[in-house]
DNA sequence: GTCTATAGGCTGATAGAC
DNA sequence: GTCTATCAGCCTATAGAC
């Protein structure tokens, strides 16, 4: 398993670039330059830009769920697992990055049909993970909201918070979302 | 006052385009075509693209605050004014649009320094409007959160909800944010 | 897998006529 | 204010050599 081959490096660099500036702002040339190859070689790995987009979404999803499965397996209280979930998202949003899914969502109109469906499915998967967490520990919930409502509340709150916090050069909104949502848990 | 002059039409069409696809995806040529003039004429009104971006943010801000000032003036309960605030934001997000500020935030890295500051100031203004509302009716708040925390919670929750709801082709997250936030008010 | 070379199109921006 | 004409640069994508 070669972790440092060019394909992996392309994905890694493209991921950071999309999280900072979006897919539209990323060119095959710039991407190639940063890896030290030519743009035509990038097309060998990703024939069209939509192929790169699909790969980025899939890999981001897979990386997230590796961590989320770890959280679910190790158990812990609802509050503990919720905070771990928040850390997974906040962790991908350092250095002027926001969540890759959020950037893709903002460029939704430019995605082809299959990538639009893929992106929607990832959001569904994440909300389902959260809903399952809230369901399995309903006795630790201190709210009338359903597990699914809680899941949607968390996802939308986190994505919006990361987006605005980057503009404001602080983390006040992410901190506030954490505080507010914790008050819905025992 | 000419409401239909080309400058106004350019702004109106550009606003919708940015809310759907972002600033980067909007070209002077496409914009000119939709108004029925040439791209060089667009440059007469907005010498550089950053001038267009600044105008769009300022006009969007001004339109929002016309409505928000109306809400504040007519008074009403906290819940009433909060729901009116949500409607102002939700109202700008029909037909595959999201909030223009949210799109600008997602393209933050591509904005020049002064537009970055302008955008941050608009978010601050909106949070301050909300914080003032919560302050002036603190007795109707049913939470330990401060007025400023409530303001940040609302803004980030709404922006994230609109963004993800567009991907999911529903309005579940906006509805859930409304429901959840209302439970923090008497 | 990577390269050179290139096609064909779009982009922001400008000069100068009217 | 709008036009024609144009520029230099960037973009995605492909053909074909190695």
PDB file of N, CA, C and O in Angstrom, chain A residues 108-172:
ATOM      1  N   UNK A 108     -23.342  23.444  -4.893  1.00  0.00           N
ATOM      2  CA  UNK A 108     -24.279  22.385  -5.275  1.00  0.00           C
ATOM      3  C   UNK A 108     -24.718  22.487  -6.733  1.00  0.00           C
ATOM      4  O   UNK A 108     -24.777  21.479  -7.456  1.00  0.00           O
ATOM      5  N   UNK A 109     -25.014  23.702  -7.170  1.00  0.00           N
ATOM      6  CA  UNK A 109     -25.526  23.903  -8.535  1.00  0.00           C
ATOM      7  C   UNK A 109     -24.518  23.485  -9.598  1.00  0.00           C
ATOM      8  O   UNK A 109     -24.899  23.159 -10.728  1.00  0.00           O
ATOM      9  N   UNK A 110     -23.245  23.480  -9.267  1.00  0.00           N
ATOM     10  CA  UNK A 110     -22.211  23.151 -10.246  1.00  0.00           C
ATOM     11  C   UNK A 110     -21.890  21.657 -10.271  1.00  0.00           C
ATOM     12  O   UNK A 110     -21.170  21.201 -11.153  1.00  0.00           O
ATOM     13  N   UNK A 111     -22.417  20.902  -9.311  1.00  0.00           N
ATOM     14  CA  UNK A 111     -22.160  19.459  -9.283  1.00  0.00           C
ATOM     15  C   UNK A 111     -23.033  18.754 -10.311  1.00  0.00           C
ATOM     16  O   UNK A 111     -24.158  19.176 -10.583  1.00  0.00           O
ATOM     17  N   UNK A 112     -22.517  17.684 -10.881  1.00  0.00           N
ATOM     18  CA  UNK A 112     -23.379  16.904 -11.774  1.00  0.00           C
ATOM     19  C   UNK A 112     -24.375  16.099 -10.949  1.00  0.00           C
ATOM     20  O   UNK A 112     -24.278  16.023  -9.727  1.00  0.00           O
ATOM     21  N   UNK A 113     -25.332  15.488 -11.645  1.00  0.00           N
ATOM     22  CA  UNK A 113     -26.450  14.868 -10.936  1.00  0.00           C
ATOM     23  C   UNK A 113     -25.990  13.805  -9.947  1.00  0.00           C
ATOM     24  O   UNK A 113     -26.475  13.746  -8.806  1.00  0.00           O
ATOM     25  N   UNK A 114     -25.039  12.959 -10.367  1.00  0.00           N
ATOM     26  CA  UNK A 114     -24.660  11.853  -9.489  1.00  0.00           C
ATOM     27  C   UNK A 114     -23.902  12.364  -8.262  1.00  0.00           C
ATOM     28  O   UNK A 114     -24.048  11.815  -7.165  1.00  0.00           O
ATOM     29  N   UNK A 115     -23.121  13.414  -8.418  1.00  0.00           N
ATOM     30  CA  UNK A 115     -22.440  13.977  -7.258  1.00  0.00           C
ATOM     31  C   UNK A 115     -23.411  14.706  -6.329  1.00  0.00           C
ATOM     32  O   UNK A 115     -23.194  14.757  -5.110  1.00  0.00           O
ATOM     33  N   UNK A 116     -24.463  15.281  -6.887  1.00  0.00           N
ATOM     34  CA  UNK A 116     -25.486  15.896  -6.040  1.00  0.00           C
ATOM     35  C   UNK A 116     -26.144  14.835  -5.165  1.00  0.00           C
ATOM     36  O   UNK A 116     -26.352  15.045  -3.965  1.00  0.00           O
ATOM     37  N   UNK A 117     -26.438  13.683  -5.782  1.00  0.00           N
ATOM     38  CA  UNK A 117     -27.053  12.590  -5.019  1.00  0.00           C
ATOM     39  C   UNK A 117     -26.076  12.059  -3.978  1.00  0.00           C
ATOM     40  O   UNK A 117     -26.444  11.813  -2.815  1.00  0.00           O
ATOM     41  N   UNK A 118     -24.817  11.886  -4.389  1.00  0.00           N
ATOM     42  CA  UNK A 118     -23.797  11.398  -3.456  1.00  0.00           C
ATOM     43  C   UNK A 118     -23.695  12.308  -2.242  1.00  0.00           C
ATOM     44  O   UNK A 118     -23.681  11.845  -1.090  1.00  0.00           O
ATOM     45  N   UNK A 119     -23.626  13.606  -2.490  1.00  0.00           N
ATOM     46  CA  UNK A 119     -23.499  14.566  -1.385  1.00  0.00           C
ATOM     47  C   UNK A 119     -24.695  14.487  -0.453  1.00  0.00           C
ATOM     48  O   UNK A 119     -24.555  14.468   0.778  1.00  0.00           O
ATOM     49  N   UNK A 120     -25.879  14.428  -1.035  1.00  0.00           N
ATOM     50  CA  UNK A 120     -27.093  14.322  -0.206  1.00  0.00           C
ATOM     51  C   UNK A 120     -27.055  13.056   0.637  1.00  0.00           C
ATOM     52  O   UNK A 120     -27.441  13.068   1.818  1.00  0.00           O
ATOM     53  N   UNK A 121     -26.574  11.964   0.039  1.00  0.00           N
ATOM     54  CA  UNK A 121     -26.514  10.706   0.781  1.00  0.00           C
ATOM     55  C   UNK A 121     -25.542  10.783   1.959  1.00  0.00           C
ATOM     56  O   UNK A 121     -25.796  10.200   3.012  1.00  0.00           O
ATOM     57  N   UNK A 122     -24.433  11.503   1.771  1.00  0.00           N
ATOM     58  CA  UNK A 122     -23.478  11.638   2.878  1.00  0.00           C
ATOM     59  C   UNK A 122     -24.112  12.411   4.029  1.00  0.00           C
ATOM     60  O   UNK A 122     -23.975  12.031   5.202  1.00  0.00           O
ATOM     61  N   UNK A 123     -24.816  13.487   3.706  1.00  0.00           N
ATOM     62  CA  UNK A 123     -25.507  14.215   4.777  1.00  0.00           C
ATOM     63  C   UNK A 123     -26.525  13.311   5.477  1.00  0.00           C
ATOM     64  O   UNK A 123     -26.646  13.328   6.702  1.00  0.00           O
ATOM     65  N   UNK A 124     -27.235  12.523   4.682  1.00  0.00           N
ATOM     66  CA  UNK A 124     -28.197  11.588   5.278  1.00  0.00           C
ATOM     67  C   UNK A 124     -27.493  10.598   6.194  1.00  0.00           C
ATOM     68  O   UNK A 124     -27.950  10.322   7.312  1.00  0.00           O
ATOM     69  N   UNK A 125     -26.354  10.073   5.729  1.00  0.00           N
ATOM     70  CA  UNK A 125     -25.605   9.122   6.544  1.00  0.00           C
ATOM     71  C   UNK A 125     -25.181   9.736   7.875  1.00  0.00           C
ATOM     72  O   UNK A 125     -25.267   9.102   8.924  1.00  0.00           O
ATOM     73  N   UNK A 126     -24.717  10.979   7.814  1.00  0.00           N
ATOM     74  CA  UNK A 126     -24.258  11.643   9.036  1.00  0.00           C
ATOM     75  C   UNK A 126     -25.432  11.904   9.978  1.00  0.00           C
ATOM     76  O   UNK A 126     -25.326  11.690  11.192  1.00  0.00           O
ATOM     77  N   UNK A 127     -26.534  12.356   9.426  1.00  0.00           N
ATOM     78  CA  UNK A 127     -27.706  12.583  10.269  1.00  0.00           C
ATOM     79  C   UNK A 127     -28.199  11.264  10.864  1.00  0.00           C
ATOM     80  O   UNK A 127     -28.639  11.223  12.020  1.00  0.00           O
ATOM     81  N   UNK A 128     -28.110  10.202  10.084  1.00  0.00           N
ATOM     82  CA  UNK A 128     -28.530   8.904  10.604  1.00  0.00           C
ATOM     83  C   UNK A 128     -27.621   8.425  11.729  1.00  0.00           C
ATOM     84  O   UNK A 128     -28.085   7.826  12.699  1.00  0.00           O
ATOM     85  N   UNK A 129     -26.314   8.676  11.576  1.00  0.00           N
ATOM     86  CA  UNK A 129     -25.388   8.300  12.648  1.00  0.00           C
ATOM     87  C   UNK A 129     -25.780   9.010  13.937  1.00  0.00           C
ATOM     88  O   UNK A 129     -25.853   8.401  15.009  1.00  0.00           O
ATOM     89  N   UNK A 130     -26.040  10.293  13.820  1.00  0.00           N
ATOM     90  CA  UNK A 130     -26.434  11.071  14.997  1.00  0.00           C
ATOM     91  C   UNK A 130     -27.781  10.600  15.539  1.00  0.00           C
ATOM     92  O   UNK A 130     -27.960  10.453  16.754  1.00  0.00           O
ATOM     93  N   UNK A 131     -28.730  10.372  14.635  1.00  0.00           N
ATOM     94  CA  UNK A 131     -30.059   9.934  15.088  1.00  0.00           C
ATOM     95  C   UNK A 131     -29.964   8.606  15.825  1.00  0.00           C
ATOM     96  O   UNK A 131     -30.653   8.387  16.830  1.00  0.00           O
ATOM     97  N   UNK A 132     -29.101   7.726  15.334  1.00  0.00           N
ATOM     98  CA  UNK A 132     -28.902   6.448  16.021  1.00  0.00           C
ATOM     99  C   UNK A 132     -28.323   6.657  17.416  1.00  0.00           C
ATOM    100  O   UNK A 132     -28.740   5.996  18.375  1.00  0.00           O
ATOM    101  N   UNK A 133     -27.365   7.566  17.502  1.00  0.00           N
ATOM    102  CA  UNK A 133     -26.786   7.880  18.814  1.00  0.00           C
ATOM    103  C   UNK A 133     -27.867   8.375  19.770  1.00  0.00           C
ATOM    104  O   UNK A 133     -27.981   7.899  20.908  1.00  0.00           O
ATOM    105  N   UNK A 134     -28.679   9.316  19.325  1.00  0.00           N
ATOM    106  CA  UNK A 134     -29.718   9.877  20.195  1.00  0.00           C
ATOM    107  C   UNK A 134     -30.783   8.835  20.533  1.00  0.00           C
ATOM    108  O   UNK A 134     -31.325   8.822  21.642  1.00  0.00           O
ATOM    109  N   UNK A 135     -31.074   7.967  19.566  1.00  0.00           N
ATOM    110  CA  UNK A 135     -32.044   6.905  19.818  1.00  0.00           C
ATOM    111  C   UNK A 135     -31.544   5.928  20.876  1.00  0.00           C
ATOM    112  O   UNK A 135     -32.279   5.529  21.774  1.00  0.00           O
ATOM    113  N   UNK A 136     -30.278   5.541  20.740  1.00  0.00           N
ATOM    114  CA  UNK A 136     -29.741   4.511  21.629  1.00  0.00           C
ATOM    115  C   UNK A 136     -29.567   5.045  23.056  1.00  0.00           C
ATOM    116  O   UNK A 136     -29.387   4.271  23.984  1.00  0.00           O
ATOM    117  N   UNK A 137     -29.613   6.364  23.195  1.00  0.00           N
ATOM    118  CA  UNK A 137     -29.442   6.949  24.528  1.00  0.00           C
ATOM    119  C   UNK A 137     -30.511   8.005  24.792  1.00  0.00           C
ATOM    120  O   UNK A 137     -30.249   9.084  25.321  1.00  0.00           O
ATOM    121  N   UNK A 138     -31.705   7.632  24.407  1.00  0.00           N
ATOM    122  CA  UNK A 138     -32.824   8.568  24.534  1.00  0.00           C
ATOM    123  C   UNK A 138     -33.019   9.031  25.972  1.00  0.00           C
ATOM    124  O   UNK A 138     -33.440  10.164  26.227  1.00  0.00           O
ATOM    125  N   UNK A 139     -32.674   8.158  26.922  1.00  0.00           N
ATOM    126  CA  UNK A 139     -32.887   8.525  28.335  1.00  0.00           C
ATOM    127  C   UNK A 139     -31.949   9.649  28.769  1.00  0.00           C
ATOM    128  O   UNK A 139     -32.178  10.288  29.788  1.00  0.00           O
ATOM    129  N   UNK A 140     -30.913   9.890  27.977  1.00  0.00           N
ATOM    130  CA  UNK A 140     -29.988  10.983  28.316  1.00  0.00           C
ATOM    131  C   UNK A 140     -30.345  12.279  27.580  1.00  0.00           C
ATOM    132  O   UNK A 140     -29.642  13.277  27.689  1.00  0.00           O
ATOM    133  N   UNK A 141     -31.414  12.232  26.809  1.00  0.00           N
ATOM    134  CA  UNK A 141     -31.855  13.444  26.112  1.00  0.00           C
ATOM    135  C   UNK A 141     -32.795  14.240  27.018  1.00  0.00           C
ATOM    136  O   UNK A 141     -33.679  13.667  27.656  1.00  0.00           O
ATOM    137  N   UNK A 142     -32.592  15.545  27.049  1.00  0.00           N
ATOM    138  CA  UNK A 142     -33.442  16.411  27.871  1.00  0.00           C
ATOM    139  C   UNK A 142     -34.164  17.399  26.958  1.00  0.00           C
ATOM    140  O   UNK A 142     -34.023  18.620  27.088  1.00  0.00           O
ATOM    141  N   UNK A 143     -34.920  16.851  26.014  1.00  0.00           N
ATOM    142  CA  UNK A 143     -35.637  17.690  25.064  1.00  0.00           C
ATOM    143  C   UNK A 143     -36.817  16.923  24.502  1.00  0.00           C
ATOM    144  O   UNK A 143     -36.828  15.689  24.491  1.00  0.00           O
ATOM    145  N   UNK A 144     -37.795  17.681  24.020  1.00  0.00           N
ATOM    146  CA  UNK A 144     -38.944  17.041  23.369  1.00  0.00           C
ATOM    147  C   UNK A 144     -38.641  16.737  21.902  1.00  0.00           C
ATOM    148  O   UNK A 144     -39.432  16.075  21.235  1.00  0.00           O
ATOM    149  N   UNK A 145     -37.536  17.237  21.413  1.00  0.00           N
ATOM    150  CA  UNK A 145     -37.204  17.021  20.002  1.00  0.00           C
ATOM    151  C   UNK A 145     -36.935  15.539  19.748  1.00  0.00           C
ATOM    152  O   UNK A 145     -36.378  14.843  20.600  1.00  0.00           O
ATOM    153  N   UNK A 146     -37.318  15.068  18.568  1.00  0.00           N
ATOM    154  CA  UNK A 146     -37.036  13.690  18.196  1.00  0.00           C
ATOM    155  C   UNK A 146     -35.548  13.512  17.915  1.00  0.00           C
ATOM    156  O   UNK A 146     -34.812  14.479  17.738  1.00  0.00           O
ATOM    157  N   UNK A 147     -35.129  12.261  17.852  1.00  0.00           N
ATOM    158  CA  UNK A 147     -33.719  11.985  17.544  1.00  0.00           C
ATOM    159  C   UNK A 147     -33.339  12.531  16.177  1.00  0.00           C
ATOM    160  O   UNK A 147     -32.242  13.066  15.985  1.00  0.00           O
ATOM    161  N   UNK A 148     -34.249  12.389  15.227  1.00  0.00           N
ATOM    162  CA  UNK A 148     -33.963  12.904  13.892  1.00  0.00           C
ATOM    163  C   UNK A 148     -33.881  14.431  13.885  1.00  0.00           C
ATOM    164  O   UNK A 148     -33.011  15.006  13.232  1.00  0.00           O
ATOM    165  N   UNK A 149     -34.763  15.061  14.628  1.00  0.00           N
ATOM    166  CA  UNK A 149     -34.678  16.526  14.726  1.00  0.00           C
ATOM    167  C   UNK A 149     -33.372  16.951  15.365  1.00  0.00           C
ATOM    168  O   UNK A 149     -32.723  17.911  14.914  1.00  0.00           O
ATOM    169  N   UNK A 150     -32.973  16.256  16.415  1.00  0.00           N
ATOM    170  CA  UNK A 150     -31.688  16.568  17.052  1.00  0.00           C
ATOM    171  C   UNK A 150     -30.538  16.411  16.059  1.00  0.00           C
ATOM    172  O   UNK A 150     -29.626  17.240  16.007  1.00  0.00           O
ATOM    173  N   UNK A 151     -30.596  15.351  15.276  1.00  0.00           N
ATOM    174  CA  UNK A 151     -29.533  15.105  14.300  1.00  0.00           C
ATOM    175  C   UNK A 151     -29.450  16.255  13.299  1.00  0.00           C
ATOM    176  O   UNK A 151     -28.361  16.759  12.983  1.00  0.00           O
ATOM    177  N   UNK A 152     -30.594  16.689  12.802  1.00  0.00           N
ATOM    178  CA  UNK A 152     -30.608  17.787  11.835  1.00  0.00           C
ATOM    179  C   UNK A 152     -30.153  19.092  12.464  1.00  0.00           C
ATOM    180  O   UNK A 152     -29.468  19.902  11.834  1.00  0.00           O
ATOM    181  N   UNK A 153     -30.531  19.259  13.710  1.00  0.00           N
ATOM    182  CA  UNK A 153     -30.131  20.467  14.424  1.00  0.00           C
ATOM    183  C   UNK A 153     -28.608  20.536  14.565  1.00  0.00           C
ATOM    184  O   UNK A 153     -27.995  21.590  14.360  1.00  0.00           O
ATOM    185  N   UNK A 154     -28.026  19.404  14.893  1.00  0.00           N
ATOM    186  CA  UNK A 154     -26.577  19.355  15.086  1.00  0.00           C
ATOM    187  C   UNK A 154     -25.846  19.606  13.777  1.00  0.00           C
ATOM    188  O   UNK A 154     -24.949  20.452  13.689  1.00  0.00           O
ATOM    189  N   UNK A 155     -26.237  18.879  12.741  1.00  0.00           N
ATOM    190  CA  UNK A 155     -25.532  19.016  11.457  1.00  0.00           C
ATOM    191  C   UNK A 155     -25.609  20.445  10.923  1.00  0.00           C
ATOM    192  O   UNK A 155     -24.601  21.024  10.521  1.00  0.00           O
ATOM    193  N   UNK A 156     -26.798  21.008  10.875  1.00  0.00           N
ATOM    194  CA  UNK A 156     -26.921  22.354  10.310  1.00  0.00           C
ATOM    195  C   UNK A 156     -26.242  23.384  11.202  1.00  0.00           C
ATOM    196  O   UNK A 156     -25.599  24.319  10.711  1.00  0.00           O
ATOM    197  N   UNK A 157     -26.350  23.204  12.503  1.00  0.00           N
ATOM    198  CA  UNK A 157     -25.692  24.139  13.412  1.00  0.00           C
ATOM    199  C   UNK A 157     -24.182  24.119  13.270  1.00  0.00           C
ATOM    200  O   UNK A 157     -23.538  25.174  13.230  1.00  0.00           O
ATOM    201  N   UNK A 158     -23.616  22.925  13.158  1.00  0.00           N
ATOM    202  CA  UNK A 158     -22.160  22.823  13.048  1.00  0.00           C
ATOM    203  C   UNK A 158     -21.654  23.399  11.731  1.00  0.00           C
ATOM    204  O   UNK A 158     -20.666  24.148  11.695  1.00  0.00           O
ATOM    205  N   UNK A 159     -22.309  23.051  10.639  1.00  0.00           N
ATOM    206  CA  UNK A 159     -21.839  23.536   9.336  1.00  0.00           C
ATOM    207  C   UNK A 159     -21.914  25.064   9.263  1.00  0.00           C
ATOM    208  O   UNK A 159     -20.986  25.729   8.799  1.00  0.00           O
ATOM    209  N   UNK A 160     -23.024  25.615   9.717  1.00  0.00           N
ATOM    210  CA  UNK A 160     -23.153  27.071   9.705  1.00  0.00           C
ATOM    211  C   UNK A 160     -22.142  27.736  10.614  1.00  0.00           C
ATOM    212  O   UNK A 160     -21.571  28.785  10.268  1.00  0.00           O
ATOM    213  N   UNK A 161     -21.897  27.133  11.760  1.00  0.00           N
ATOM    214  CA  UNK A 161     -20.958  27.721  12.711  1.00  0.00           C
ATOM    215  C   UNK A 161     -19.539  27.763  12.148  1.00  0.00           C
ATOM    216  O   UNK A 161     -18.854  28.791  12.235  1.00  0.00           O
ATOM    217  N   UNK A 162     -19.110  26.674  11.530  1.00  0.00           N
ATOM    218  CA  UNK A 162     -17.761  26.636  10.964  1.00  0.00           C
ATOM    219  C   UNK A 162     -17.617  27.677   9.859  1.00  0.00           C
ATOM    220  O   UNK A 162     -16.588  28.351   9.736  1.00  0.00           O
ATOM    221  N   UNK A 163     -18.672  27.816   9.056  1.00  0.00           N
ATOM    222  CA  UNK A 163     -18.626  28.745   7.930  1.00  0.00           C
ATOM    223  C   UNK A 163     -18.496  30.194   8.405  1.00  0.00           C
ATOM    224  O   UNK A 163     -17.665  30.959   7.898  1.00  0.00           O
ATOM    225  N   UNK A 164     -19.311  30.570   9.372  1.00  0.00           N
ATOM    226  CA  UNK A 164     -19.283  31.965   9.838  1.00  0.00           C
ATOM    227  C   UNK A 164     -18.063  32.220  10.717  1.00  0.00           C
ATOM    228  O   UNK A 164     -17.465  33.298  10.660  1.00  0.00           O
ATOM    229  N   UNK A 165     -17.674  31.231  11.494  1.00  0.00           N
ATOM    230  CA  UNK A 165     -16.487  31.419  12.334  1.00  0.00           C
ATOM    231  C   UNK A 165     -15.244  31.727  11.503  1.00  0.00           C
ATOM    232  O   UNK A 165     -14.397  32.521  11.908  1.00  0.00           O
ATOM    233  N   UNK A 166     -15.155  31.130  10.324  1.00  0.00           N
ATOM    234  CA  UNK A 166     -13.995  31.427   9.472  1.00  0.00           C
ATOM    235  C   UNK A 166     -13.995  32.885   9.062  1.00  0.00           C
ATOM    236  O   UNK A 166     -12.941  33.528   9.026  1.00  0.00           O
ATOM    237  N   UNK A 167     -15.164  33.423   8.773  1.00  0.00           N
ATOM    238  CA  UNK A 167     -15.259  34.834   8.401  1.00  0.00           C
ATOM    239  C   UNK A 167     -14.887  35.730   9.576  1.00  0.00           C
ATOM    240  O   UNK A 167     -14.247  36.769   9.398  1.00  0.00           O
ATOM    241  N   UNK A 168     -15.277  35.303  10.780  1.00  0.00           N
ATOM    242  CA  UNK A 168     -15.105  36.145  11.956  1.00  0.00           C
ATOM    243  C   UNK A 168     -13.770  35.914  12.661  1.00  0.00           C
ATOM    244  O   UNK A 168     -13.479  36.582  13.663  1.00  0.00           O
ATOM    245  N   UNK A 169     -12.978  35.001  12.155  1.00  0.00           N
ATOM    246  CA  UNK A 169     -11.658  34.724  12.726  1.00  0.00           C
ATOM    247  C   UNK A 169     -11.740  34.333  14.193  1.00  0.00           C
ATOM    248  O   UNK A 169     -10.888  34.732  15.002  1.00  0.00           O
ATOM    249  N   UNK A 170     -12.784  33.597  14.554  1.00  0.00           N
ATOM    250  CA  UNK A 170     -12.845  33.082  15.919  1.00  0.00           C
ATOM    251  C   UNK A 170     -13.561  31.727  15.904  1.00  0.00           C
ATOM    252  O   UNK A 170     -13.764  31.151  14.821  1.00  0.00           O
ATOM    253  N   UNK A 171     -13.925  31.220  17.067  1.00  0.00           N
ATOM    254  CA  UNK A 171     -14.663  29.951  17.112  1.00  0.00           C
ATOM    255  C   UNK A 171     -15.870  30.094  18.035  1.00  0.00           C
ATOM    256  O   UNK A 171     -16.302  29.125  18.666  1.00  0.00           O
ATOM    257  N   UNK A 172     -16.382  31.305  18.104  1.00  0.00           N
ATOM    258  CA  UNK A 172     -17.473  31.601  19.040  1.00  0.00           C
ATOM    259  C   UNK A 172     -18.735  30.816  18.711  1.00  0.00           C
ATOM    260  O   UNK A 172     -19.442  30.353  19.601  1.00  0.00           O
TER     261      UNK A 172
END
